[in-house]
Every structure is written in C-alpha cells, then in structure tokens.
PDB file of C-alpha atoms in Angstrom:
ATOM      1  CA  MET A   1     131.324 -20.733 103.563  1.00  0.00           C
ATOM      2  CA  ASP A   2     129.256 -23.773 101.993  1.00  0.00           C
ATOM      3  CA  ALA A   3     126.499 -22.586 102.989  1.00  0.00           C
ATOM      4  CA  PHE A   4     126.862 -19.111 101.138  1.00  0.00           C
ATOM      5  CA  LEU A   5     128.095 -20.602  97.839  1.00  0.00           C
ATOM      6  CA  THR A   6     125.216 -23.212  97.858  1.00  0.00           C
ATOM      7  CA  PHE A   7     122.861 -20.465  98.459  1.00  0.00           C
ATOM      8  CA  MET A   8     124.578 -18.139  95.716  1.00  0.00           C
ATOM      9  CA  GLN A   9     124.096 -20.395  93.160  1.00  0.00           C
ATOM     10  CA  SER A  10     120.304 -21.551  93.792  1.00  0.00           C
ATOM     11  CA  GLN A  11     117.403 -19.453  92.352  1.00  0.00           C
ATOM     12  CA  ALA A  12     117.381 -17.015  95.470  1.00  0.00           C
ATOM     13  CA  GLY A  13     120.957 -16.147  95.712  1.00  0.00           C
ATOM     14  CA  SER A  14     120.776 -15.351  91.418  1.00  0.00           C
ATOM     15  CA  PHE A  15     117.411 -13.094  92.609  1.00  0.00           C
ATOM     16  CA  THR A  16     119.466 -11.565  95.336  1.00  0.00           C
ATOM     17  CA  LEU A  17     122.484 -11.090  92.639  1.00  0.00           C
ATOM     18  CA  ALA A  18     120.230  -9.311  89.395  1.00  0.00           C
ATOM     19  CA  CYS A  19     118.470  -7.500  92.346  1.00  0.00           C
ATOM     20  CA  LEU A  20     122.058  -5.917  93.948  1.00  0.00           C
ATOM     21  CA  GLY A  21     122.496  -5.194  90.069  1.00  0.00           C
ATOM     22  CA  ILE A  22     119.524  -2.698  89.838  1.00  0.00           C
ATOM     23  CA  ALA A  23     120.200  -0.795  92.829  1.00  0.00           C
ATOM     24  CA  LEU A  24     123.737  -0.376  91.875  1.00  0.00           C
ATOM     25  CA  ALA A  25     122.282   1.127  89.244  1.00  0.00           C
ATOM     26  CA  ILE A  26     119.925   3.561  90.397  1.00  0.00           C
ATOM     27  CA  ILE A  27     121.146   4.180  93.798  1.00  0.00           C
ATOM     28  CA  PHE A  28     124.871   5.219  92.543  1.00  0.00           C
ATOM     29  CA  SER A  29     123.587   7.019  89.353  1.00  0.00           C
ATOM     30  CA  GLY A  30     120.771   8.652  90.666  1.00  0.00           C
ATOM     31  CA  THR A  31     123.359   9.816  93.179  1.00  0.00           C
ATOM     32  CA  GLY A  32     125.954  11.749  91.043  1.00  0.00           C
ATOM     33  CA  SER A  33     123.484  12.964  89.094  1.00  0.00           C
ATOM     34  CA  ALA A  34     121.724  14.438  92.474  1.00  0.00           C
ATOM     35  CA  LYS A  35     124.774  15.706  93.296  1.00  0.00           C
ATOM     36  CA  GLY A  36     125.775  17.299  89.789  1.00  0.00           C
ATOM     37  CA  VAL A  37     122.480  18.910  88.802  1.00  0.00           C
ATOM     38  CA  GLY A  38     122.380  20.309  92.250  1.00  0.00           C
ATOM     39  CA  MET A  39     125.552  21.776  92.203  1.00  0.00           C
ATOM     40  CA  THR A  40     125.060  23.219  88.761  1.00  0.00           C
ATOM     41  CA  GLY A  41     121.625  24.384  90.193  1.00  0.00           C
ATOM     42  CA  GLU A  42     123.515  26.206  92.990  1.00  0.00           C
ATOM     43  CA  ALA A  43     125.049  28.345  89.991  1.00  0.00           C
ATOM     44  CA  ALA A  44     122.367  28.552  87.594  1.00  0.00           C
ATOM     45  CA  ALA A  45     119.954  30.394  90.812  1.00  0.00           C
ATOM     46  CA  ALA A  46     122.804  32.648  91.646  1.00  0.00           C
ATOM     47  CA  LEU A  47     122.896  33.553  87.831  1.00  0.00           C
ATOM     48  CA  SER A  48     119.368  33.868  87.135  1.00  0.00           C
ATOM     49  CA  LYS A  49     119.142  36.408  90.469  1.00  0.00           C
ATOM     50  CA  GLU A  50     121.403  38.560  88.344  1.00  0.00           C
ATOM     51  CA  GLN A  51     120.506  38.036  84.769  1.00  0.00           C
ATOM     52  CA  PRO A  52     117.440  36.892  84.629  1.00  0.00           C
ATOM     53  CA  GLU A  53     117.587  36.755  80.810  1.00  0.00           C
ATOM     54  CA  LYS A  54     120.353  33.691  80.840  1.00  0.00           C
ATOM     55  CA  PHE A  55     117.676  31.522  82.741  1.00  0.00           C
ATOM     56  CA  GLY A  56     117.096  29.162  79.653  1.00  0.00           C
ATOM     57  CA  LYS A  57     120.904  28.498  78.979  1.00  0.00           C
ATOM     58  CA  SER A  58     122.113  27.810  82.656  1.00  0.00           C
ATOM     59  CA  MET A  59     119.057  25.492  82.900  1.00  0.00           C
ATOM     60  CA  VAL A  60     120.344  23.441  80.190  1.00  0.00           C
ATOM     61  CA  LEU A  61     123.855  23.451  81.744  1.00  0.00           C
ATOM     62  CA  GLN A  62     121.895  22.178  84.542  1.00  0.00           C
ATOM     63  CA  LEU A  63     120.378  19.556  82.838  1.00  0.00           C
ATOM     64  CA  LEU A  64     123.156  17.810  81.788  1.00  0.00           C
ATOM     65  CA  PRO A  65     124.034  15.828  84.768  1.00  0.00           C
ATOM     66  CA  GLY A  66     121.266  14.227  84.772  1.00  0.00           C
ATOM     67  CA  THR A  67     121.098  11.788  82.571  1.00  0.00           C
ATOM     68  CA  GLN A  68     123.163   9.842  84.286  1.00  0.00           C
ATOM     69  CA  GLY A  69     120.751   8.825  86.573  1.00  0.00           C
ATOM     70  CA  PHE A  70     117.917   8.544  83.756  1.00  0.00           C
ATOM     71  CA  TYR A  71     121.006   5.823  81.986  1.00  0.00           C
ATOM     72  CA  GLY A  72     120.569   4.029  85.772  1.00  0.00           C
ATOM     73  CA  PHE A  73     117.019   3.747  85.639  1.00  0.00           C
ATOM     74  CA  VAL A  74     116.985   2.317  82.276  1.00  0.00           C
ATOM     75  CA  ILE A  75     119.483  -0.559  83.508  1.00  0.00           C
ATOM     76  CA  GLY A  76     117.979  -1.135  86.139  1.00  0.00           C
ATOM     77  CA  LEU A  77     114.137  -1.686  84.472  1.00  0.00           C
ATOM     78  CA  MET A  78     116.172  -3.676  81.887  1.00  0.00           C
ATOM     79  CA  ILE A  79     117.545  -5.760  84.585  1.00  0.00           C
ATOM     80  CA  TYR A  80     114.260  -5.619  86.366  1.00  0.00           C
ATOM     81  CA  PHE A  81     112.208  -7.531  83.016  1.00  0.00           C
ATOM     82  CA  ARG A  82     115.277 -10.311  83.143  1.00  0.00           C
ATOM     83  CA  LEU A  83     114.326 -11.327  87.194  1.00  0.00           C
ATOM     84  CA  GLY A  84     112.071 -13.950  85.627  1.00  0.00           C
ATOM     85  CA  THR A  85     114.528 -16.999  85.451  1.00  0.00           C
ATOM     86  CA  LEU A  86     118.007 -16.560  86.487  1.00  0.00           C
ATOM     87  CA  THR A  87     121.038 -18.379  86.460  1.00  0.00           C
ATOM     88  CA  TYR A  88     124.298 -17.640  88.513  1.00  0.00           C
ATOM     89  CA  ASP A  89     126.113 -16.789  85.866  1.00  0.00           C
ATOM     90  CA  SER A  90     123.610 -14.995  83.976  1.00  0.00           C
ATOM     91  CA  ALA A  91     122.663 -13.119  87.658  1.00  0.00           C
ATOM     92  CA  PHE A  92     126.131 -12.154  87.991  1.00  0.00           C
ATOM     93  CA  LYS A  93     126.395 -10.377  84.536  1.00  0.00           C
ATOM     94  CA  LEU A  94     123.322  -8.086  85.675  1.00  0.00           C
ATOM     95  CA  LEU A  95     124.774  -7.358  88.583  1.00  0.00           C
ATOM     96  CA  ILE A  96     127.680  -6.345  86.885  1.00  0.00           C
ATOM     97  CA  ALA A  97     126.161  -4.674  84.513  1.00  0.00           C
ATOM     98  CA  GLY A  98     124.831  -2.432  87.074  1.00  0.00           C
ATOM     99  CA  ALA A  99     127.906  -1.948  88.827  1.00  0.00           C
ATOM    100  CA  VAL A 100     129.170  -0.897  85.399  1.00  0.00           C
ATOM    101  CA  VAL A 101     126.412   1.710  84.740  1.00  0.00           C
ATOM    102  CA  GLY A 102     126.390   3.053  88.542  1.00  0.00           C
ATOM    103  CA  PHE A 103     130.084   3.687  89.214  1.00  0.00           C
ATOM    104  CA  THR A 104     129.962   4.955  86.038  1.00  0.00           C
ATOM    105  CA  GLY A 105     127.133   7.658  86.005  1.00  0.00           C
ATOM    106  CA  LEU A 106     128.398   8.377  89.982  1.00  0.00           C
ATOM    107  CA  THR A 107     131.883   9.241  88.755  1.00  0.00           C
ATOM    108  CA  SER A 108     131.320  11.079  85.636  1.00  0.00           C
ATOM    109  CA  ALA A 109     128.031  13.137  87.073  1.00  0.00           C
ATOM    110  CA  ILE A 110     129.709  14.934  89.539  1.00  0.00           C
ATOM    111  CA  ALA A 111     132.418  15.927  87.327  1.00  0.00           C
ATOM    112  CA  GLN A 112     129.907  16.940  84.081  1.00  0.00           C
ATOM    113  CA  GLY A 113     128.504  18.851  87.410  1.00  0.00           C
ATOM    114  CA  ARG A 114     131.703  20.876  87.998  1.00  0.00           C
ATOM    115  CA  VAL A 115     131.829  21.158  84.358  1.00  0.00           C
ATOM    116  CA  ALA A 116     128.659  22.410  83.696  1.00  0.00           C
ATOM    117  CA  THR A 117     129.304  25.323  87.001  1.00  0.00           C
ATOM    118  CA  ALA A 118     131.743  26.789  85.157  1.00  0.00           C
ATOM    119  CA  GLY A 119     130.348  26.667  81.781  1.00  0.00           C
ATOM    120  CA  ILE A 120     127.839  28.798  84.024  1.00  0.00           C
ATOM    121  CA  GLN A 121     130.363  31.308  84.734  1.00  0.00           C
ATOM    122  CA  ILE A 122     132.062  31.383  81.430  1.00  0.00           C
ATOM    123  CA  LEU A 123     127.690  32.164  80.274  1.00  0.00           C
ATOM    124  CA  ALA A 124     127.429  34.591  83.474  1.00  0.00           C
ATOM    125  CA  LYS A 125     130.693  36.643  81.851  1.00  0.00           C
ATOM    126  CA  ASN A 126     130.684  36.223  78.024  1.00  0.00           C
ATOM    127  CA  GLU A 127     127.107  35.094  77.035  1.00  0.00           C
ATOM    128  CA  GLU A 128     128.201  34.461  73.515  1.00  0.00           C
ATOM    129  CA  HIS A 129     130.977  31.847  74.350  1.00  0.00           C
ATOM    130  CA  PHE A 130     127.986  29.622  76.129  1.00  0.00           C
ATOM    131  CA  MET A 131     128.888  26.711  73.450  1.00  0.00           C
ATOM    132  CA  LYS A 132     131.930  26.086  74.863  1.00  0.00           C
ATOM    133  CA  GLY A 133     130.994  25.916  78.171  1.00  0.00           C
ATOM    134  CA  ALA A 134     127.970  23.463  76.729  1.00  0.00           C
ATOM    135  CA  ILE A 135     130.598  21.404  74.864  1.00  0.00           C
ATOM    136  CA  TYR A 136     133.254  20.674  77.880  1.00  0.00           C
ATOM    137  CA  ALA A 137     130.328  19.265  79.861  1.00  0.00           C
ATOM    138  CA  GLY A 138     129.130  17.338  76.999  1.00  0.00           C
ATOM    139  CA  MET A 139     132.589  15.782  76.537  1.00  0.00           C
ATOM    140  CA  VAL A 140     131.950  13.876  80.106  1.00  0.00           C
ATOM    141  CA  GLU A 141     128.942  12.819  79.066  1.00  0.00           C
ATOM    142  CA  MET A 142     130.936  10.256  77.050  1.00  0.00           C
ATOM    143  CA  TYR A 143     131.980   8.115  79.642  1.00  0.00           C
ATOM    144  CA  ALA A 144     128.771   7.837  81.476  1.00  0.00           C
ATOM    145  CA  ILE A 145     127.457   6.686  77.602  1.00  0.00           C
ATOM    146  CA  LEU A 146     129.791   3.947  77.389  1.00  0.00           C
ATOM    147  CA  GLY A 147     129.406   2.700  80.647  1.00  0.00           C
ATOM    148  CA  PHE A 148     125.452   2.613  79.726  1.00  0.00           C
ATOM    149  CA  VAL A 149     126.575   0.982  76.275  1.00  0.00           C
ATOM    150  CA  ILE A 150     128.187  -1.077  78.018  1.00  0.00           C
ATOM    151  CA  ALA A 151     125.963  -2.561  80.713  1.00  0.00           C
ATOM    152  CA  MET A 152     123.431  -2.753  77.960  1.00  0.00           C
ATOM    153  CA  PHE A 153     125.952  -5.451  75.733  1.00  0.00           C
ATOM    154  CA  LEU A 154     125.534  -7.350  79.496  1.00  0.00           C
ATOM    155  CA  VAL A 155     121.860  -7.234  80.297  1.00  0.00           C
ATOM    156  CA  ILE A 156     120.514  -8.049  76.782  1.00  0.00           C
TER     157      ILE A 156
END
C-alpha cells in the first residue's frame, strides 16, 4: 500500500491519474453519444423509409445526442494539454473533471436518445409538432452542459 501511495504522488502517478481522466471523458461520453445517436438513427431511418420528405427534421433529432461525445472530446483535449507539469492535486482534479463530463455525457446522451426517438414518433404522426420533440430532447442537453461547465472549471 505504501508503494502504491508513493507511486501515486510521483510524477508518473500524477500522469497516470490525468490520463485516466482523459479516458473517462472520452470513453464514457462517446459511448453514450454512440448509443443515443444509434437508437435515434434507427427510428429516423424507419421514418425516412415511409416518409422521405421528413429526412432533414429527423436528422436534427438524431444529431442531438451526439453533442455529449463532443463535450467529452473537448475536455479530454484540455486535460491532454495540461499533462506537462502535474502535481498530485492537479492530476486528481483532472481525473475528476474527466469523470464528471464522462458520466454526465453517458447518462444524458442515452436519455436524450430516448427522448429524441419519441420526438421522431411525434414527427411521424404530426409534423407541425416537430419542435415539441426537439425542445424535449434539448431539455436533456442541459445536464450535459452542466457537467461540461463543471469539468471546464476543474481543468482551467
């Protein structure tokens, strides 16, 4: 245990913590976005087969869960550019930043994918109410933005 604690407080241990932060940010937010975009894309493809004139609006709904992956990528890059000189404390903050954006991105992208899929059902039945589905899906985005902002404060 003492050897582990000594390693974590060394430069190599701090580097490892920061790299874990990058991994958490990119892997989890990217996974959530892939799942959300995928499930919405399935519904959008089915709609486009029956009503091809609604392709553009269904694509807007499909893209919404993809933003979480972008947020994780940005935080991962910001952590990467801070890898030069690290202390244990600063590296731990970078690890937490990656975890915050990763987990908020994972959960909100999946939830947003479900809401956007329901929005595609609204679009299929009543095109005039398309914006209601987009607004519902946009509301979920707020939680991803909150996680992104907190992660940015931790990295800066």
